[in-house]
Amino acid sequence: MSNRKEMMEREAWLEQLVSELLAEAKKQGASAAEAGVSSDTGLSLTVRMGDVETIEHTRDNGLGITVYFGQSKGSASTSDLTPQAVRDSVKAACNIAKYTTEDRYSGLADSRLMAKELPDLELYHPWGIDVDAAIELGKECEDAARSLDSRIVNSEGASLNTHAGLHVYGNSHGFVGGYPTSRHSLSCAVISQQAEAMQRDYWYTVGRAATDLEPAESVGQKAAQRALSRLGARKISTREAPVIFQSDVATSLLRSFTGAIRGAALYRKSSFLLDHLDKKVFPDFVRIHENPRLLKGLGSAAFDGEGVATKSKDLVRDGILKSYILGSYSARKLGMQTTGNAGGVRNLAIDPGELDLDALLKKMDRGLLVTEMMGHGVNMVTGDYSRGASGFWVEQGEIQYPVEEITIAGNLKQMFQQLLAVGCDEECRGNLRTGSWLIENMTIAGS
Amino acid sequence: MPDFIDIARGVLLEPAGLQERDLESVLDQLLSYRIDAADIYFQSGRIESWVLEDGIIKEGAYNIEQGAGVRAISGEKTGFAYTDELQLPALLEAAKTARAIARAGEQRSIRISTSPSTQQLYPPINPLTSLTEQEKVDLLRQVDAEARRQDPRVKQVIVSLVAAHDVVLVANSDGTLNGDVRPLVRLSVSVIAEQGDRREQGAGGGGARDAFSYLIDQDRALSFARDAVNQALVNLEAEDAPAGAMTVVLGSGWPGVLLHEAIGHGLEGDFNRKGTSAFAGRVGEKVAASGCTVVDNGTLAGRRGSLNMDDEGTPTQNTVLIEDGILKGYMQDRMNARLMGCASTGNGRRESYAHLPMPRMTNTYMLPGKHDPQEIISSVEKGLYAVNFGGGQVDITSGKFVFSASEAYLIEHGKVTRPVKGATLIGDGPEILTQVSMVGNDLQLDQGVGVCGKEGQSLPVGVGQPTLRIDELTVGGTNA
């Protein structure tokens, strides 16, 4: 799907499919319905130890429909877009709706909130790279990693992914909207060794346009440098200390924050930030902003999962929680308005501070720099936090040695309050953007 | 025994008018290039799920997943393409794409012969239709009522019920054709309990490769609700967890996720062929205390991780990973087995037709020892007793792994005393089992809710173990 004309034809076909789905739902008695269809093609390949390892040609289709009979709903989805499977899906959804309970909060989003205009957010930049050229780029990337240092002894390979696709959503308000997107990435993972101990690390680059990717050589070199820097890692004793979450792992703290202000977590009373709207959640200097229409953004879209126009907003200003993350269902449950976040947040960023990572280390003086975390030890109901970690021990603002096989623990609510600084070393590769976070104090468990 | 191949043929080939000679022509197309092996994997999957929340049946969803994946292997190289159209032209197109991994060679010709099914571990039924819709939503309501009946502090109950019906057919370039019909049901309960300004969650659940009747028999579904409530109520009383290295007693059953993370992933064939696992090249070495025997067994009747055959058509088996402390072998799919000069252990699994198979676990557990669980707890002066866990993760190269307790207690002077908050436990895979000083006589498998993720592919698995005493493990609480 690399040429624009073919893409436009396909978009017209998917829009047609959505309107047929909605018509079929109506025919089967539904009072309202909404449907989404997507179609994506791509190439994923891996080069390992200087030779191609896997070549996967991907081609994924998907269709989902939700029907409403008054306030009862049913859903169905299929990867098979043949007319028979499409009819079966609508029928299955309608049948399910007979057994779900009437729920006065359910239904489509308010028709007045539907996106009226769909600006081009520049999300579609097909690469058109052929298999041979992709293999060469993978080799260049992996070679750069493997040749950097003789202690790089093994490799999991370099992977190149390129995908282009279309997404079309429509509902019985008459809204139908679609847009093409592309996404390309290059990653590399290698293994370093010293004595008996092996360490693995990786690096990647991702973007809507191939021209926005980091050079292959640089991706490989960073992967190798990261794997080398972990050699000689040791366990440290149990202690309390300040902790810096390096920007690429600090994104997970932002993710925990957004998870706690999601509508579903709030109406289920399963969030540690329940009833915190207009309350102080972070220190004064913190602003967290969502920009869903960022040009070329990896999270960008002009309408959310219900057709509601997206708009930029502050979630946190001067440290105070200013908005939840709501779709129409959770908004009605909470007696509020949808925030255009059905399907989640889009391009969320915390304002960067003044200090780069080195300056943050100086500010911390003595403590732990965390560069990787393991496991899922976050309790979203209480905010209790306990995760595996590895990184570096820091004294007098300088990295001393790598550490591993330790845990870091605290409570997210307190950790947010104890945020001392956000770095200017922004991680920009994903839907969540942040610099490194310096947190005043956490419990480190080790030997 | 039912003929799984006949059933699979009826679901996957006949509606599309496909015959065995069509599969032969696709394989011939693949084999006209210089490849070592190839297969076509047909899948028709149906999943139905229901969710009860706030006392009402809030959601129901039905999912169709259908297609075929075509794979060609040449040495260490794999070419792969798939299609959601079960038609000959689409299959031939996918074959052309997949074979491009190798160069053109001589034309070869394949004759397919079906091999009779070798084991039947579950009934070849469609679990989606094993209850009426009304019976399904009634079951959800009963579970909700059971949870709320336990204690007035229970404020929120979410119950989900899921059934999956998977029909698969694998045609291999060695001329074999194998099929399987795989039912799977699961019920999960999560509750929030409230006391003053404190709120805590609890979770329970279980399932099997069976009809929904499995959940109703022996009041299993209701017992999952009680488990979830108990866990939430215990957590309402929990104090801060300790931090640091200490003696840990792991309960039987689900805490076997320890073995899955610490040992299991590191013993998957692909990582060992490539030398990226901390266990690579260590077969024959002592990696666990004497008395520790760990197996991966895909042949347990009805278990969530069990399969009649893996996704490459190889019958599953009971594979000994560690025997009396000694590392015996790895879990293999066909490709890694061939490259390492051994036989597949029936561990070649894939999430769907749109994913490549790789070595994956089935049901991984430790065999029982001789100690009474109470004796194990009594032996500990001061430590942690962890009986329930959430997920875990492992870095197979460094061997470091974590798993997170969701229900745990302090042991003081040989007695289980106060509950403590959940905490992550961290250790070193090749070392941890050498710290096992007592193995209980109470082997239990988990209730049937496990999901394992690897390289973006999720699969149902089982874990289990008897009560274990681990002399030293790092506990990641806040109380230093």
Coordinates of C-alpha atoms in Angstrom, one line a residue, chain A residues 48 51-61 73-80 85 88-89 92 95-96 99-103 154-156 191 198-200 230 235 238-240 267-271 274 329 333 372-377 379-382 384 386-389 404-407 409-410 443 445-447, chain B residues 48 50 53-54 56-66 76-82 84-85 97 101 133-134 137 141 156 158 192 194 199-201 243-245 273-278 353-354 356 391-398 400-402 404 421-428 474-480:
Chain A
R48 CA 21.3 -11.6 12.9
D51 CA 22.8 -12.5 7.8
V52 CA 19.1 -12.3 7.3
E53 CA 17.2 -14.3 9.8
T54 CA 13.5 -13.7 9.3
I55 CA 11.4 -11.9 6.6
E56 CA 7.8 -11.5 7.5
H57 CA 5.2 -9.9 5.2
T58 CA 2.3 -8.8 7.2
R59 CA -1.2 -8.0 6.1
D60 CA -3.7 -7.4 8.8
N61 CA -7.3 -6.6 8.5
K73 CA -25.2 -3.2 23.7
G74 CA -23.2 -6.0 22.0
S75 CA -19.9 -6.1 20.2
A76 CA -18.1 -8.3 17.6
S77 CA -14.9 -8.2 15.7
T78 CA -13.3 -10.2 12.9
S79 CA -10.0 -10.5 11.0
D80 CA -11.9 -12.0 8.1
A85 CA -17.9 -13.0 8.2
D88 CA -21.9 -13.1 11.0
S89 CA -20.2 -10.4 13.1
A92 CA -23.3 -12.1 16.8
N95 CA -27.5 -11.5 19.6
I96 CA -25.2 -10.5 22.5
Y99 CA -28.5 -10.6 26.9
T100 CA -26.6 -7.6 28.2
T101 CA -28.4 -5.4 30.7
E102 CA -29.8 -2.0 29.9
D103 CA -27.2 0.5 31.0
N154 CA 26.6 -12.1 20.5
S155 CA 23.6 -10.5 19.0
E156 CA 19.8 -10.9 19.0
I191 CA 25.0 -9.0 24.1
M198 CA 26.5 -11.7 29.8
Q199 CA 24.5 -8.5 29.5
R200 CA 21.9 -7.6 26.9
R230 CA 26.1 -2.9 32.1
K235 CA 23.9 -6.0 43.7
T238 CA 19.3 -2.6 51.0
R239 CA 18.9 1.2 51.6
E240 CA 16.9 4.3 51.1
Y267 CA -15.8 5.1 38.2
R268 CA -14.6 1.7 39.4
K269 CA -12.9 3.4 42.4
S270 CA -9.8 1.5 41.5
S271 CA -7.4 4.5 41.3
L274 CA -9.7 9.0 43.0
Y329 CA -19.3 6.2 28.9
K333 CA -20.9 7.5 34.8
E372 CA 15.7 -0.5 33.1
M373 CA 12.8 -1.9 35.0
M374 CA 11.3 -5.3 35.2
G375 CA 7.9 -6.7 36.1
H376 CA 4.5 -5.3 36.8
G377 CA 4.6 -4.4 40.5
N379 CA -0.9 -1.5 42.3
M380 CA -3.2 1.1 40.7
V381 CA -5.7 1.0 43.5
T382 CA -3.3 2.0 46.3
D384 CA 2.0 0.9 45.9
S386 CA 7.6 -2.2 43.7
R387 CA 9.6 -3.2 40.6
G388 CA 12.8 -4.9 39.6
A389 CA 15.5 -2.5 38.4
E404 CA 21.4 -5.1 38.9
E405 CA 19.1 -7.6 40.8
I406 CA 17.6 -4.9 43.0
T407 CA 14.1 -3.6 43.5
A409 CA 9.7 0.6 46.0
G410 CA 7.5 3.4 47.2
T443 CA 13.5 2.1 49.2
A445 CA 16.1 -3.7 48.2
G446 CA 19.2 -5.7 47.4
S447 CA 21.6 -7.9 49.3
Chain B
E48 CA -16.7 -15.0 23.1
W50 CA -18.9 -11.5 28.7
E53 CA -19.7 -4.9 36.3
D54 CA -21.7 -2.9 38.9
I56 CA -25.2 -5.7 35.4
I57 CA -24.2 -7.6 32.3
K58 CA -22.3 -4.7 30.8
E59 CA -20.5 -6.1 27.8
G60 CA -20.4 -9.0 25.5
A61 CA -18.1 -9.5 22.5
Y62 CA -17.6 -12.1 19.8
N63 CA -14.4 -12.4 17.8
I64 CA -13.6 -14.2 14.5
E65 CA -10.0 -15.0 13.7
Q66 CA -9.4 -16.9 10.5
E76 CA 18.7 -20.4 10.2
K77 CA 16.5 -18.3 7.9
T78 CA 12.7 -18.0 7.9
G79 CA 10.4 -16.5 5.3
F80 CA 6.8 -15.9 6.4
A81 CA 3.6 -14.6 4.9
Y82 CA -0.1 -15.0 5.8
D84 CA -7.0 -14.1 5.9
E85 CA -8.4 -15.5 2.6
T97 CA 6.5 -14.5 -0.8
I101 CA 14.1 -16.4 1.8
E133 CA -26.5 -17.2 26.6
Q134 CA -29.0 -17.0 29.4
V137 CA -25.2 -14.4 32.1
R141 CA -24.7 -13.0 38.3
Q156 CA -16.9 -3.4 43.4
I158 CA -16.0 -7.4 38.0
I192 CA -12.4 -4.0 45.5
E194 CA -13.2 -0.7 51.2
R199 CA -9.3 0.4 49.3
E200 CA -7.7 -2.9 48.2
Q201 CA -8.2 -5.3 45.4
A243 CA 12.8 -4.9 52.0
G244 CA 16.0 -6.9 51.5
A245 CA 17.3 -10.5 51.3
R273 CA 20.8 -22.3 20.1
K274 CA 21.8 -18.6 19.7
G275 CA 23.7 -18.7 23.0
T276 CA 21.8 -15.7 24.4
S277 CA 20.5 -17.5 27.5
A278 CA 22.2 -17.6 30.8
Y353 CA -1.8 -18.0 11.9
A354 CA -0.3 -14.5 11.6
L356 CA 5.7 -17.4 13.6
G391 CA 2.9 -11.6 36.7
G392 CA 6.7 -11.8 36.3
Q393 CA 9.4 -11.1 33.8
V394 CA 12.9 -12.3 33.0
D395 CA 16.0 -11.1 31.3
I396 CA 17.2 -14.4 29.8
T397 CA 20.7 -13.1 29.1
S398 CA 21.6 -11.9 32.6
K400 CA 17.7 -11.9 36.4
F401 CA 14.0 -12.4 37.0
V402 CA 11.1 -10.8 39.0
S404 CA 5.2 -9.9 42.1
K421 CA 1.5 -5.6 51.0
G422 CA 2.4 -7.0 47.7
A423 CA 6.0 -6.7 46.7
T424 CA 8.2 -7.7 43.8
L425 CA 10.7 -10.5 44.4
I426 CA 13.9 -10.5 42.3
G427 CA 16.5 -13.2 41.8
D428 CA 19.0 -14.9 39.5
T474 CA 15.5 -10.3 47.6
V475 CA 12.0 -9.0 48.6
G476 CA 11.2 -5.5 47.3
G477 CA 9.1 -4.0 50.0
T478 CA 9.3 -0.4 51.4
N479 CA 10.3 -1.3 54.9
A480 CA 14.1 -1.2 54.9

